[in-house]
Coordinates of C-alpha atoms in Angstrom, one line a residue:
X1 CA -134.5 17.7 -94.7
X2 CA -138.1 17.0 -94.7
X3 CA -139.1 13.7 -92.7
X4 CA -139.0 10.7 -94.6
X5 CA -141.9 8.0 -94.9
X6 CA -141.7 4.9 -92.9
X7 CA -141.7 3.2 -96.6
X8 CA -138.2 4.9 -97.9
X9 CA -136.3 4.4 -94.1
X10 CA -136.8 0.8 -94.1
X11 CA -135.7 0.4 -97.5
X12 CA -132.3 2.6 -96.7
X13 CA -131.7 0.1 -93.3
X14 CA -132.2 -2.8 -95.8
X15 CA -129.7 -1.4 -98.0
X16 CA -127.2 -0.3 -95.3
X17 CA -127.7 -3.7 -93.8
X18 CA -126.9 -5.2 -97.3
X19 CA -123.5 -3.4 -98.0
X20 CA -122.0 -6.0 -94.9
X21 CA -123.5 -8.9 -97.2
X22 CA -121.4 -7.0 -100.7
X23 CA -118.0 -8.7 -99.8
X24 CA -119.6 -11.9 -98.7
X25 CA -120.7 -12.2 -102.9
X26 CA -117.7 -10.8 -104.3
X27 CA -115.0 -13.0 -102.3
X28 CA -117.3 -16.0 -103.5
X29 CA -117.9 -15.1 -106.9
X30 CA -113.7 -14.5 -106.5
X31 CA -112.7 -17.5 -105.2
X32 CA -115.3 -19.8 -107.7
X33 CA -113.9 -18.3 -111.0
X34 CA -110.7 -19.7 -112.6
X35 CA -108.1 -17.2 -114.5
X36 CA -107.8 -14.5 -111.8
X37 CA -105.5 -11.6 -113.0
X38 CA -102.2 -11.7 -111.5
X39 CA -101.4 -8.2 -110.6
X40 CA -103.5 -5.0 -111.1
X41 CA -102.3 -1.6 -110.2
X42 CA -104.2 1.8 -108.8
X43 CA -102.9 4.7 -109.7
X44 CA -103.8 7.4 -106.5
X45 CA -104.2 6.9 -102.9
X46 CA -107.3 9.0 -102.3
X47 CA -110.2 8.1 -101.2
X48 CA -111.0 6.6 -104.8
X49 CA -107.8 5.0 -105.3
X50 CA -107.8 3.3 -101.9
X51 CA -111.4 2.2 -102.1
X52 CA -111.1 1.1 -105.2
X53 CA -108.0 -0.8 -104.3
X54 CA -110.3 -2.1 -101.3
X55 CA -113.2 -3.5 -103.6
X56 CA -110.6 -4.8 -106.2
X57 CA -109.6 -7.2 -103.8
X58 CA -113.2 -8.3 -102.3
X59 CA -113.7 -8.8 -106.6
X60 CA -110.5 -10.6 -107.2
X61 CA -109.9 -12.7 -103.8
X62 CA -106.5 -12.9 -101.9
X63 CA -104.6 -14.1 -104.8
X64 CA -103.9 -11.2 -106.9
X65 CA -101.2 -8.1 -106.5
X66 CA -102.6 -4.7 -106.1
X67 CA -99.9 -2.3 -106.1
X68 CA -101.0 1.5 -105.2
X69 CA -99.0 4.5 -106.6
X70 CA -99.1 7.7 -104.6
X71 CA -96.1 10.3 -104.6
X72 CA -97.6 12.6 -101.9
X73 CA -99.7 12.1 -99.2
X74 CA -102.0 9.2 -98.6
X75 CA -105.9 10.7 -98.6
X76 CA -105.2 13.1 -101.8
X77 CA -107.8 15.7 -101.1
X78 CA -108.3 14.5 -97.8
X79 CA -105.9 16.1 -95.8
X80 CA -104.8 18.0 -92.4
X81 CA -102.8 20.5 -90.9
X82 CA -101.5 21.3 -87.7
X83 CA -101.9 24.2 -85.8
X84 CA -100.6 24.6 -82.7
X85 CA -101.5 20.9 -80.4
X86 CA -104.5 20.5 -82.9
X87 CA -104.8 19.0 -86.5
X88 CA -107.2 20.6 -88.6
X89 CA -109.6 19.4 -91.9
X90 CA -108.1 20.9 -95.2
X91 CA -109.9 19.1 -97.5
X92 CA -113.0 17.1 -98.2
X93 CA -114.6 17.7 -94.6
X94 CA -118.4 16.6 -94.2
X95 CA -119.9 13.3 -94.7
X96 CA -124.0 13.5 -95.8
X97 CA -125.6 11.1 -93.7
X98 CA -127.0 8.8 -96.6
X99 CA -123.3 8.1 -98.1
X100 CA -123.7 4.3 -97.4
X101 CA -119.8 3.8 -98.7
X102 CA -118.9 6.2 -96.5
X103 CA -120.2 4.8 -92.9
X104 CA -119.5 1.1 -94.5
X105 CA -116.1 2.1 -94.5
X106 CA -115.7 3.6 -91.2
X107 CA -117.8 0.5 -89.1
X108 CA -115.8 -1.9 -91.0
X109 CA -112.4 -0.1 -90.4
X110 CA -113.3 0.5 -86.6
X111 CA -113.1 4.0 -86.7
X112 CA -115.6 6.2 -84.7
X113 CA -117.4 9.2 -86.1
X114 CA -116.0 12.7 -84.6
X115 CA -118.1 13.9 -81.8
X116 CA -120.5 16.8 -82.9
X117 CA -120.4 20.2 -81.6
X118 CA -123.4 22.2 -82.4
X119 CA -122.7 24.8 -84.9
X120 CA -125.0 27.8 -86.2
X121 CA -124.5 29.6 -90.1
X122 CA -125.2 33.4 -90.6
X123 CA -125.0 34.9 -94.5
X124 CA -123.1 37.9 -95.4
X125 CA -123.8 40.4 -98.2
X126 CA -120.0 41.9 -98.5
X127 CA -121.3 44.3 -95.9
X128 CA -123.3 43.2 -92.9
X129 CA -124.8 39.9 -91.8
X130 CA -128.3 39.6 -93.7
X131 CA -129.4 36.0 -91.8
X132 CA -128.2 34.8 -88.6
X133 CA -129.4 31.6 -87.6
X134 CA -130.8 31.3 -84.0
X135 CA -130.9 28.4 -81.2
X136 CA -134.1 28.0 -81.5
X137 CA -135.7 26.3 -84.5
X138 CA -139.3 27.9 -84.7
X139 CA -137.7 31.2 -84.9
X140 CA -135.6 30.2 -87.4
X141 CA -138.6 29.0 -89.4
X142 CA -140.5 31.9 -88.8
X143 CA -137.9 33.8 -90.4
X144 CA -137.5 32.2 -93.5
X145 CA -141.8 31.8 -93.8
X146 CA -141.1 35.2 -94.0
X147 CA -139.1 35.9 -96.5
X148 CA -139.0 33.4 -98.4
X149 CA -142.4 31.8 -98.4
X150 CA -142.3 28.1 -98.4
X151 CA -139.0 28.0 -101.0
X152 CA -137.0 26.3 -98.1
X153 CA -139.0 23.8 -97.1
X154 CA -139.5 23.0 -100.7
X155 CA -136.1 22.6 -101.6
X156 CA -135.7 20.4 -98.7
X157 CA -138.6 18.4 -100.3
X158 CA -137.1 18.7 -103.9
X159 CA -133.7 17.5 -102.7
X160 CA -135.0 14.4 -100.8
X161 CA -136.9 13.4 -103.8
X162 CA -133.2 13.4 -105.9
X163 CA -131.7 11.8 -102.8
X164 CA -134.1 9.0 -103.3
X165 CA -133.4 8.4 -106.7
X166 CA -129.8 8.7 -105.8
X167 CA -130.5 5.9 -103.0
X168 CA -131.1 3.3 -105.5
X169 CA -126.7 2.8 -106.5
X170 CA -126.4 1.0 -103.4
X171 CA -128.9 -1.2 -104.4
X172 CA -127.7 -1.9 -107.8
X173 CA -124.1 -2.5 -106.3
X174 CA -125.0 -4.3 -103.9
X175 CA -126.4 -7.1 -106.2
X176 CA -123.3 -6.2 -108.2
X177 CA -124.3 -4.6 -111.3
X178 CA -122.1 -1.9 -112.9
X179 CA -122.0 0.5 -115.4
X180 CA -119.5 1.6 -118.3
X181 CA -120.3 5.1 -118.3
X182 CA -121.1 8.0 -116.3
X183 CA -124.2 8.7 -118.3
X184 CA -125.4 5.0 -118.2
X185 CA -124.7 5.3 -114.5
X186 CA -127.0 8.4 -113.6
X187 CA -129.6 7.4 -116.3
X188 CA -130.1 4.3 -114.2
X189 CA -130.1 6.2 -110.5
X190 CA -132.6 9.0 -111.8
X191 CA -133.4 8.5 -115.5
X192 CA -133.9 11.3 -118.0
X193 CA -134.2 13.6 -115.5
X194 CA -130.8 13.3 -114.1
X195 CA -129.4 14.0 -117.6
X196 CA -131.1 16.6 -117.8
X197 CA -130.2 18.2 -114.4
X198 CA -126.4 17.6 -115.9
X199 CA -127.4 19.7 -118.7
X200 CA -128.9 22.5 -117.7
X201 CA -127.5 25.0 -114.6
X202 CA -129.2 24.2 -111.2
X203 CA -130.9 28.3 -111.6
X204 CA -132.5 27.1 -114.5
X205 CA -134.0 23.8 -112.4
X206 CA -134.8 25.4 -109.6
X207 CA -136.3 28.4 -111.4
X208 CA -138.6 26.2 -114.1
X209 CA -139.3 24.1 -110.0
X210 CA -140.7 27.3 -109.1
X211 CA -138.5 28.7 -106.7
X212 CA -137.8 32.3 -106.6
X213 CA -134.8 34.3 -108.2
X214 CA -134.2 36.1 -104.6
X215 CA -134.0 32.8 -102.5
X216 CA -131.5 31.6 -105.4
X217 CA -129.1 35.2 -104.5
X218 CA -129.9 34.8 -100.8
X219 CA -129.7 30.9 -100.1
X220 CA -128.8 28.8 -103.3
X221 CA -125.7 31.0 -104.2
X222 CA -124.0 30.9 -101.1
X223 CA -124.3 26.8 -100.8
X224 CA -122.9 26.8 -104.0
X225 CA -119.8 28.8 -103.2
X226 CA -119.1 27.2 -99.9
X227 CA -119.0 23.7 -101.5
X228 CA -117.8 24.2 -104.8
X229 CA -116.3 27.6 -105.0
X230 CA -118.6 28.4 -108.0
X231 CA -122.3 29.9 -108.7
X232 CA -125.9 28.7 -109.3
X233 CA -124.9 28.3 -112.8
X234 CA -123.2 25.2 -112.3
X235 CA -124.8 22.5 -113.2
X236 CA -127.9 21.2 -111.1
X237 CA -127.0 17.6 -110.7
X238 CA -123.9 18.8 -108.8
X239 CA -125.9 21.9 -107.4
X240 CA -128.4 19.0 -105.7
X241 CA -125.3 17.4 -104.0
X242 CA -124.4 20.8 -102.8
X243 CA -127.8 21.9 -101.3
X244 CA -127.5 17.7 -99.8
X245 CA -124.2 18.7 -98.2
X246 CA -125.8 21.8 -96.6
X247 CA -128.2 19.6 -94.8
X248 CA -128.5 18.6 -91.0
X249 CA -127.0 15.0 -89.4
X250 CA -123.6 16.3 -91.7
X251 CA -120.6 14.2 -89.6
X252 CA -116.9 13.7 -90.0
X253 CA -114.1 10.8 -89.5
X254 CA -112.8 11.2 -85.5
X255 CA -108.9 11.7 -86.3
X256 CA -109.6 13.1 -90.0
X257 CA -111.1 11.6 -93.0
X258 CA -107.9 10.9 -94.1
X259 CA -108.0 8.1 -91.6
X260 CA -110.5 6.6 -94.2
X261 CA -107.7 6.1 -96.8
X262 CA -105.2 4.7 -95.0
X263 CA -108.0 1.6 -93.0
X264 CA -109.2 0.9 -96.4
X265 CA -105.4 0.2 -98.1
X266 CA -104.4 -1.8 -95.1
X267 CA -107.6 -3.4 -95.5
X268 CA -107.2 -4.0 -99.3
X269 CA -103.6 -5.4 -98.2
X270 CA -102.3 -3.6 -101.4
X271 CA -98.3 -2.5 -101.3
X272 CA -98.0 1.3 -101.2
X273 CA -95.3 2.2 -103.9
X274 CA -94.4 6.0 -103.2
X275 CA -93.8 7.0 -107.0
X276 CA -95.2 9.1 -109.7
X277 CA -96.5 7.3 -112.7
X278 CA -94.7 8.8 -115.8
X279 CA -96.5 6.8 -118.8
X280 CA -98.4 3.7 -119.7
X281 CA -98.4 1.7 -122.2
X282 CA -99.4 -1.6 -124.0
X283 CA -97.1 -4.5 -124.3
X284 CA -97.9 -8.2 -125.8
X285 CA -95.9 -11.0 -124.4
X286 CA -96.3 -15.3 -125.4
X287 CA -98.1 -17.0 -123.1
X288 CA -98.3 -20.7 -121.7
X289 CA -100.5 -22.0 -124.0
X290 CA -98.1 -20.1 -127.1
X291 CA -100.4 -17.4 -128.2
X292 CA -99.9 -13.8 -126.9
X293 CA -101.0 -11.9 -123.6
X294 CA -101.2 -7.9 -123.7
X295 CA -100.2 -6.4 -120.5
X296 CA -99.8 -2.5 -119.3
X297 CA -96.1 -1.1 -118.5
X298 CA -96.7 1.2 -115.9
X299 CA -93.9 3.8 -115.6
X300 CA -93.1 5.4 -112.6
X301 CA -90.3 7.7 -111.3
X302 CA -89.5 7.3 -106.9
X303 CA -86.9 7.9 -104.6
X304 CA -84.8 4.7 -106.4
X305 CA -85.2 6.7 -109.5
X306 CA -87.3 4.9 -112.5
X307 CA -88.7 1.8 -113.0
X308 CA -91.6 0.0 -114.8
X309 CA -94.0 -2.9 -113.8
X310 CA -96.7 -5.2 -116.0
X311 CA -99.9 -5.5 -115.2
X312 CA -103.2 -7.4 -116.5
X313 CA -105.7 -4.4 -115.0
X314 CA -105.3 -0.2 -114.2
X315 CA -107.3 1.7 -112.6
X316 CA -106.6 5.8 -112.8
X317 CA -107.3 7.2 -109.7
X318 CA -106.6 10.8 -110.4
X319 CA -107.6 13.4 -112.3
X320 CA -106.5 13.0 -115.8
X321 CA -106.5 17.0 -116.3
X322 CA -104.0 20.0 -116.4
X323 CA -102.4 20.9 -113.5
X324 CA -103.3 17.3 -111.7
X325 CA -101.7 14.9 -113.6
X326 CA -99.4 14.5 -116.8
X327 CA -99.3 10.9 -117.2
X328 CA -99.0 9.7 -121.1
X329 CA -100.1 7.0 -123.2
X330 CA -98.2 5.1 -126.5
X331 CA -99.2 2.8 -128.0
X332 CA -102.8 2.7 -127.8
X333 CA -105.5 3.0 -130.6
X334 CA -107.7 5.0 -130.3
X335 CA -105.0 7.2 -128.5
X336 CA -106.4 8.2 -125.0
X337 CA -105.3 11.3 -124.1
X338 CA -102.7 12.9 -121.4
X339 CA -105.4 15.3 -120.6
X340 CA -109.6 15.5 -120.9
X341 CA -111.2 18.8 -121.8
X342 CA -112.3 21.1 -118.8
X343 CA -110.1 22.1 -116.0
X344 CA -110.4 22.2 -112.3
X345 CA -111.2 25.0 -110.3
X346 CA -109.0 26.7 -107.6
X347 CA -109.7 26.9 -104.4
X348 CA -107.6 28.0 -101.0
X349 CA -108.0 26.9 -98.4
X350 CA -106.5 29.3 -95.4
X351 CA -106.7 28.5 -91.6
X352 CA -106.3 31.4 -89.1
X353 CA -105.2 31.0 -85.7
X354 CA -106.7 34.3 -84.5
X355 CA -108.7 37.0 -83.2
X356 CA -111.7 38.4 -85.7
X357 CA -112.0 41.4 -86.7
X358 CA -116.5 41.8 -86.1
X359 CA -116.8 44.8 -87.8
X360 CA -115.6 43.2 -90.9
X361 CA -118.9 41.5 -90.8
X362 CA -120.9 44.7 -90.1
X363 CA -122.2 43.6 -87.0
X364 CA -122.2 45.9 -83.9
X365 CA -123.2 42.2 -82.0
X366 CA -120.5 41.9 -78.8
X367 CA -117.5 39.5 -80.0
X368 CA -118.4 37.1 -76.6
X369 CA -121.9 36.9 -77.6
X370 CA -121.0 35.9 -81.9
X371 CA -121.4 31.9 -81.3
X372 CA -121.7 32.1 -85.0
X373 CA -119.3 28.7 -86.9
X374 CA -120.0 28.9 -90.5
X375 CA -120.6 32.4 -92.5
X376 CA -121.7 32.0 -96.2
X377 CA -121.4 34.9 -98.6
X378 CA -123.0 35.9 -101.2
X379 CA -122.3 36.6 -104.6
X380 CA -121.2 40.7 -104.3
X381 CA -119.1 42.0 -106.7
X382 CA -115.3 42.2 -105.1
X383 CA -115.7 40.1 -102.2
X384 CA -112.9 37.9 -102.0
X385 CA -113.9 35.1 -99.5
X386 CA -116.6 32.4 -100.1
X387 CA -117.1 31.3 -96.5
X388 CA -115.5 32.0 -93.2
X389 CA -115.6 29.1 -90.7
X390 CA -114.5 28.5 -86.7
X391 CA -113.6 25.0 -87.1
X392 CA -112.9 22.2 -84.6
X393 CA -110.0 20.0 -84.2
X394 CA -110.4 16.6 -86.1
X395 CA -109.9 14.7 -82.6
X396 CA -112.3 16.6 -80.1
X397 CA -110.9 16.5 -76.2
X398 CA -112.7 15.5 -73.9
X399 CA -114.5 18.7 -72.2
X400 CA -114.2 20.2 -75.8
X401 CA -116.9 23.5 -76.4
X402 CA -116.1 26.0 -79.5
X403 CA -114.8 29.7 -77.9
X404 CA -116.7 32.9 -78.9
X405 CA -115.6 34.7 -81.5
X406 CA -114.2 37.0 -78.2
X407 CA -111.3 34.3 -77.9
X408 CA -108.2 33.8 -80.7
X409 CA -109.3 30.6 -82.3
X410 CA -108.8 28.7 -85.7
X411 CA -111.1 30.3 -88.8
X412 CA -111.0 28.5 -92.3
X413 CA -111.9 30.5 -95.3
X414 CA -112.5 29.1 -98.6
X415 CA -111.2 32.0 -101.4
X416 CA -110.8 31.2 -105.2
X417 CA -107.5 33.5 -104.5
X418 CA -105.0 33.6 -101.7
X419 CA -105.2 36.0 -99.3
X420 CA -103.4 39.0 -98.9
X421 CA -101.9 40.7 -95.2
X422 CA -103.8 43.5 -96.3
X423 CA -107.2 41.3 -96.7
X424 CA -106.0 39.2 -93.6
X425 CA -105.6 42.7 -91.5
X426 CA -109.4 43.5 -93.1
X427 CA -110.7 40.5 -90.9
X428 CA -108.4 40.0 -88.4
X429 CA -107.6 41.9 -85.4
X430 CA -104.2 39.5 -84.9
X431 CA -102.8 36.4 -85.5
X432 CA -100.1 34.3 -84.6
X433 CA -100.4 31.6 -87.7
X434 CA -101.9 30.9 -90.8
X435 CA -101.6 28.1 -92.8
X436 CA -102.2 28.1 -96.8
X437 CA -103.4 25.7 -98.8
X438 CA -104.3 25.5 -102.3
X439 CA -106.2 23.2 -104.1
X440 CA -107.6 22.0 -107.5
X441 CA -110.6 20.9 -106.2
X442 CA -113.6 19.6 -108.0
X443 CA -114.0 20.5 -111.9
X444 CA -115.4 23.8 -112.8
X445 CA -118.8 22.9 -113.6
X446 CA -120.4 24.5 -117.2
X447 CA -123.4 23.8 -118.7
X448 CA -124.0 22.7 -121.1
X449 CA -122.7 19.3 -120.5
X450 CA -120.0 17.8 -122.0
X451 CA -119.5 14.3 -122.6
X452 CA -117.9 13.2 -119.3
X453 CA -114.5 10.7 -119.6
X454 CA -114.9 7.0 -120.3
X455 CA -114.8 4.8 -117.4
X456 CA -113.1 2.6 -120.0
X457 CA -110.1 4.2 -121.7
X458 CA -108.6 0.4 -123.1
X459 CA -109.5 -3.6 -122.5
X460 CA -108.2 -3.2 -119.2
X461 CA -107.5 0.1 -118.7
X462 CA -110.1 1.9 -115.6
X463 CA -110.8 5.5 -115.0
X464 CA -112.2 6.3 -112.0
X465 CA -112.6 10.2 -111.8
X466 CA -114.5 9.9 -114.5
X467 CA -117.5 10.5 -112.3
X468 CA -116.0 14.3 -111.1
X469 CA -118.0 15.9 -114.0
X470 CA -121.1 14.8 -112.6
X471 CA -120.6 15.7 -109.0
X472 CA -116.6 15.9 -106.9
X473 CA -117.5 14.5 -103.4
X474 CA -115.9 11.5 -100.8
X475 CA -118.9 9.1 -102.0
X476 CA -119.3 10.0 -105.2
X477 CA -115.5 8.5 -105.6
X478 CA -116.7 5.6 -103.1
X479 CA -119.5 5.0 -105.5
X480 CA -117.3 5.2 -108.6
X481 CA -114.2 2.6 -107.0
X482 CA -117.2 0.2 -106.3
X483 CA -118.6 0.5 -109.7
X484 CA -115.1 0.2 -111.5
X485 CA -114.1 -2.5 -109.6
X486 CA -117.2 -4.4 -110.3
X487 CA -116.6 -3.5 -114.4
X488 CA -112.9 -4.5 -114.4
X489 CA -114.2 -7.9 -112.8
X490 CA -117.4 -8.5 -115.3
X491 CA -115.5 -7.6 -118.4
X492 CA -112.9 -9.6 -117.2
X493 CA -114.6 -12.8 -116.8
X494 CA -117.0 -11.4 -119.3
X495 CA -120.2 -11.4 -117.1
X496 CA -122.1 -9.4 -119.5
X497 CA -125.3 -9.6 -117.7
X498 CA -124.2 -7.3 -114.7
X499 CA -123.0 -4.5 -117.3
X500 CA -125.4 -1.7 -118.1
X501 CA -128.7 -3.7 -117.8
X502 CA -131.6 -1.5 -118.2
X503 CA -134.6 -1.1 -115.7
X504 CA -133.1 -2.5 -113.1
X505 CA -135.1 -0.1 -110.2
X506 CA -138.0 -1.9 -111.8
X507 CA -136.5 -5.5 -111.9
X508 CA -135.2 -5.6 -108.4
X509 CA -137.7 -3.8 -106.6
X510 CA -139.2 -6.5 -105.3
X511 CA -136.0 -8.2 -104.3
X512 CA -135.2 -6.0 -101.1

C-alpha cells in the first residue's frame, strides 16, 4: 500500500494504544451499574462467538454466566489439518495488518505472530503463467508501469483511502458507542459512499474510479477469486476488503488462528457446552418484586441427549442460513425466521502433499528454479481452481525455508468444486496425501444489495453474522462481537446515548 502520512499513523498508534484502555471502561461501567443479567448465552465458538463471549464479559463484569454452544470444533472457520508432522491452515488464514481486534487479541492472549517466510504470487490464464512476480521490487514495478499504467498504484491509493474510513470503528468502540444495524454501522465508518459501494459491484466502482477493464480481468478478478471464490461483480465494499487482504505486512497466528478462539473463551471464562442448539424461544416467569420477567429457552441436543436453559441475553453466532444452521424460533412476534435470504457460497479447500506437475502451468521454467507460493487465476472459461498455493506449517521450525516446487511439498487450492484424480493427475506428478475440505464460506455476494439481517432479532435476542453481507473476514466478526456486546449492554441498561449517534467522526475528532 501506498505510504501513509505521519498524520493518519499517529492517529492508528493512538487508537491501538487505546483498545488496552476498552476493558478498563467496560469492567467499570460493569461493576457501577446495578441489575446485571444473570446468565447470557453465545451460540458459536468461532472467532465471533468467542470474542463476543470475551467482550460480554468486559460489558457485564465477573458476575454473570456466559455459557458457549459449539457442537464441532472450537474456531468454526478457523481450522487445521494435519499432514504428515505438520498442521496446516484450512480456513480463515491472513490477518491485514490494521485489524486492531485482531493483534489486541493475540498481545493480550500472549500468543506470538507466525514467523514470515517470504512468498512471491505469479497469475495464470488457464494456460501459461501471464505475471510472475520477481525478487526484486523495481522490476516488478516496471512491469506493471507497463502494462498497466499507474492502475496499481492507484488502487493501492484508493484502497488506503477506504481503509481510513474503515479506521475510524476502533475509535467509536473504543469510546463505546454501538450500532443497531449493519447499515447504521458502515454509514457511520464511511458514510454514503460505503452504502453505495454495498450497492453497486466493485467493476462498476472501480470502473466509474477510472481504472481499466483489462487490469480488472488481469488483477482485480483473480483477488477476488482467491479470497472469496467469486468475481468482480461482487459487491465493492467486500471487493475493497479483498484487494486489503492482498496487501503486503499480511501475518498469521504462530500455532493457527484457531489458537485465537480458544485464548479468548478461557479468557471470557465462559463454560464450553458441546451441543447443538435446536430452538429458542420466549418464556415469561414472576419475578421478586411480583410482576413478570421474559427469559429465552435455549434448546439444545449433546452427548447427554436434550436439554434446555433460560437466559436474560443471546447472541447468534452463526450463520442463520441454509446449509449452516437450522435453529427455530416460537413464540416470537414478529416471527424471526429459521433462515435469512441469500446463501453461502462453496468453497474446497484441498491440501496436496506432493510433487507438481509445471507443465500444468505452461511454464518450460526448471521445477528447482519455480520459488513461486501463491498462483492466482483468472477468470477462463473451464478452469476449475481459483488459486494454487505452497503453504507453510502453522508452527514454523526453527531453520524453516519453503522447498522448490522441485521437492514433494504441501499445495492448497481453493476450487468452488472438489477435485477429481483425474484433475489431481492434471497437476500433479504424485502424491502421497490429500486432505479435503469443504466449506460454506462467506455469502455469495450480489448486487444489488439486500437488506442485510438485524443485529437485533428480539429485546434481547443478538445476531452477530449479521455483518457477513457486508464483508466475511476474522475482524469483521471481531468488530461485529465488540459492537453487539456493547448493544446488548446499552439497551440493557438503556444507555441510549451510545446507540446510533450520528456524526460521531466529527464529534470525537478532537478527542484522540
Amino acid at each position: 500500500m501506498s505510504t501513509m502520512n505521519p498524520g493518519a499513523l499517529s492517529l492508528r498508534a493512538l487508537l491501538i494504544l487505546g483498545l488496552w484502555h476498552t476493558g478498563k471502561r467496560s469492567l467499570a461501567s460493569a461493576r457501577e451499574l446495578q441489575d446485571q443479567p444473570k446468565k447470557i448465552a453465545v451460540v458459536g465458538a468461532g472467532i465471533g462467538g468467542t470474542a463476543a463471549a470475551y467482550y460480554l464479559r468486559q460489558e457485564f463484569g465477573a458476575g454473570v454466566k456466559i455459557d458457549v454452544f459449539e457442537p464441532g470444533a472450537i474456531g468454526g472457520r478457523l481450522a487445521t489439518v494435519k499432514i504428515g508432522d505438520y498442521e496446516y491452515e484450512t480456513g480463515g488464514s491472513v490477518i491485514h495488518p490494521l485489524n486492531l481486534h485482531m493483534k489486541h487479541f493475540i498481545e493480550k492472549l500472549g500468543i506470538p505472530p507466525r514467523k514470515d517466510v517470504p512468498s512471491k504470487m505469479a497469475i495464470f490464464d488457464g494456460k501459461e503463467l501471464t505475471f510472475e512476480e520477481s525478487d526484486w521490487f523495481i522490476v516488478n514495478f516496471l512491469r506493471m508501469l507497463w502494462r498497466y499504467g499507474f492502475n496499481f498504484l492507484r488502487m493501492q491509493m484508493w484502497v488506503e483511502s477506504i481503509l481510513d474510513k474503515f479506521m475510524r470503528i476502533y475509535q467509536y468502540q473504543q469510546y463505546g458507542y454501538s450500532f443497531s444495524s449493519v447499515e447504521r454501522l458502515l454509514h457511520a465508518m464511511g458514510g454514503d459512499s460505503f452504502l453505495t459501494l454495498v450497492n453497486q459491484t466493485v467493476e462498476e466502482t472501480m470502473i466509474s474510479e477510472g481504472f481499466s477493464q483489462i487490469f480488472l480481468n488481469d488483477i482485480v478478478e483473480p483477488i477476488m477469486r482467491v479470497n472469496y471464490g467469486q468475481s468482480v461483480r461482487i459487491n465493492g465494499f467486500v471487493g475493497a476488503v479483498s484487494l486489503a487482504g492482498a496487501d503486503s505486512g499480511l501475518w498469521a497466528v504462530d500455532g493457527g488462528n484457531k489458537r485465537v478462539c480458544s485464548g479468548l473463551l478461557y479468557h471470557s471464562k465462559s463454560e464450553l457446552i458441546p451441543a447443538r442448539v435446536t430452538s429458542i424461544s420466549v418464556k415469561v416467569r414472576p419475578s421478586k418484586s411480583g410482576s413478570t420477567a421474559s427469559f429465552y429457552e435455549v434448546n439444545y441436543v449433546g452427548e447427554s441427549g436434550s436439554a434446555h436453559s433460560l437466559y436474560d441475553i443471546v447472541v447468534i453466532a452463526t450463520p442463520l442460513h441454509q446449509g449452516k444452521s437450522d435453529i427455530t424460533f416460537s413464540g416470537f412476534s414478529p416471527p424471526i425466521p429459521s433462515h435469512y435470504l441469500g446463501g453461502y457460497h462453496q468453497t474446497v479447500s484441498t491440501l496436496v502433499h506432493g510433487l507438481l506437475n509445471m507443465s500444468y502451468l505452461g511454464t518450460t521454467e526448471p521445477a528447482s528454479e519455480f520459488t513461486v507460493s501463491d498462483v492466482l487465476t483468472t477468470d477462463s472459461k473451464g478452469y476449475v481452481i481459483h488459486s494454487l498455493s505452497s503453504i507453510d506449517p502453522v508452527h514454523i521450525p526453527k531453520g524453516y525455508k519453503r522447498p522448490p516446487a522441485s521437492q514433494t511439498k504441501v499445495w492448497k487450492m481453493f476450487s468452488p468444486q472438489p477435485l477429481s484424480q483425474e484433475q489431481l493427475r492434471d497437476m500433479f506428478l504424485s502424491w502421497d496425501s490429500v486432505s479435503e475440505t469443504r466449506w460454506l464460506a462467506y455469502p455469495s455476494y450480489r448486487p444489488p444489495h439486500r437488506k442485510t439481517p438485524p443485529f437485533i432479532l428480539h429485546n434481547r435476542l443478538y445476531y452477530l453474522n449479521a455483518v457477513e453481507w457486508a464483508a466475511s473476514a476474522m475482524e469483521m466478526s471481531a468488530i461485529s462481537a465488540r459492537n453487539v456486546a456493547l448493544l446488548a449492554h446499552h439497551r440493557w441498561h438503556q444507555q441510549v446515548s451510545k446507540i446510533d449517534q450520528e456524526d460521531l467522526h466529527t464529534r470525537l475528532r478532537g478527542e484522540l
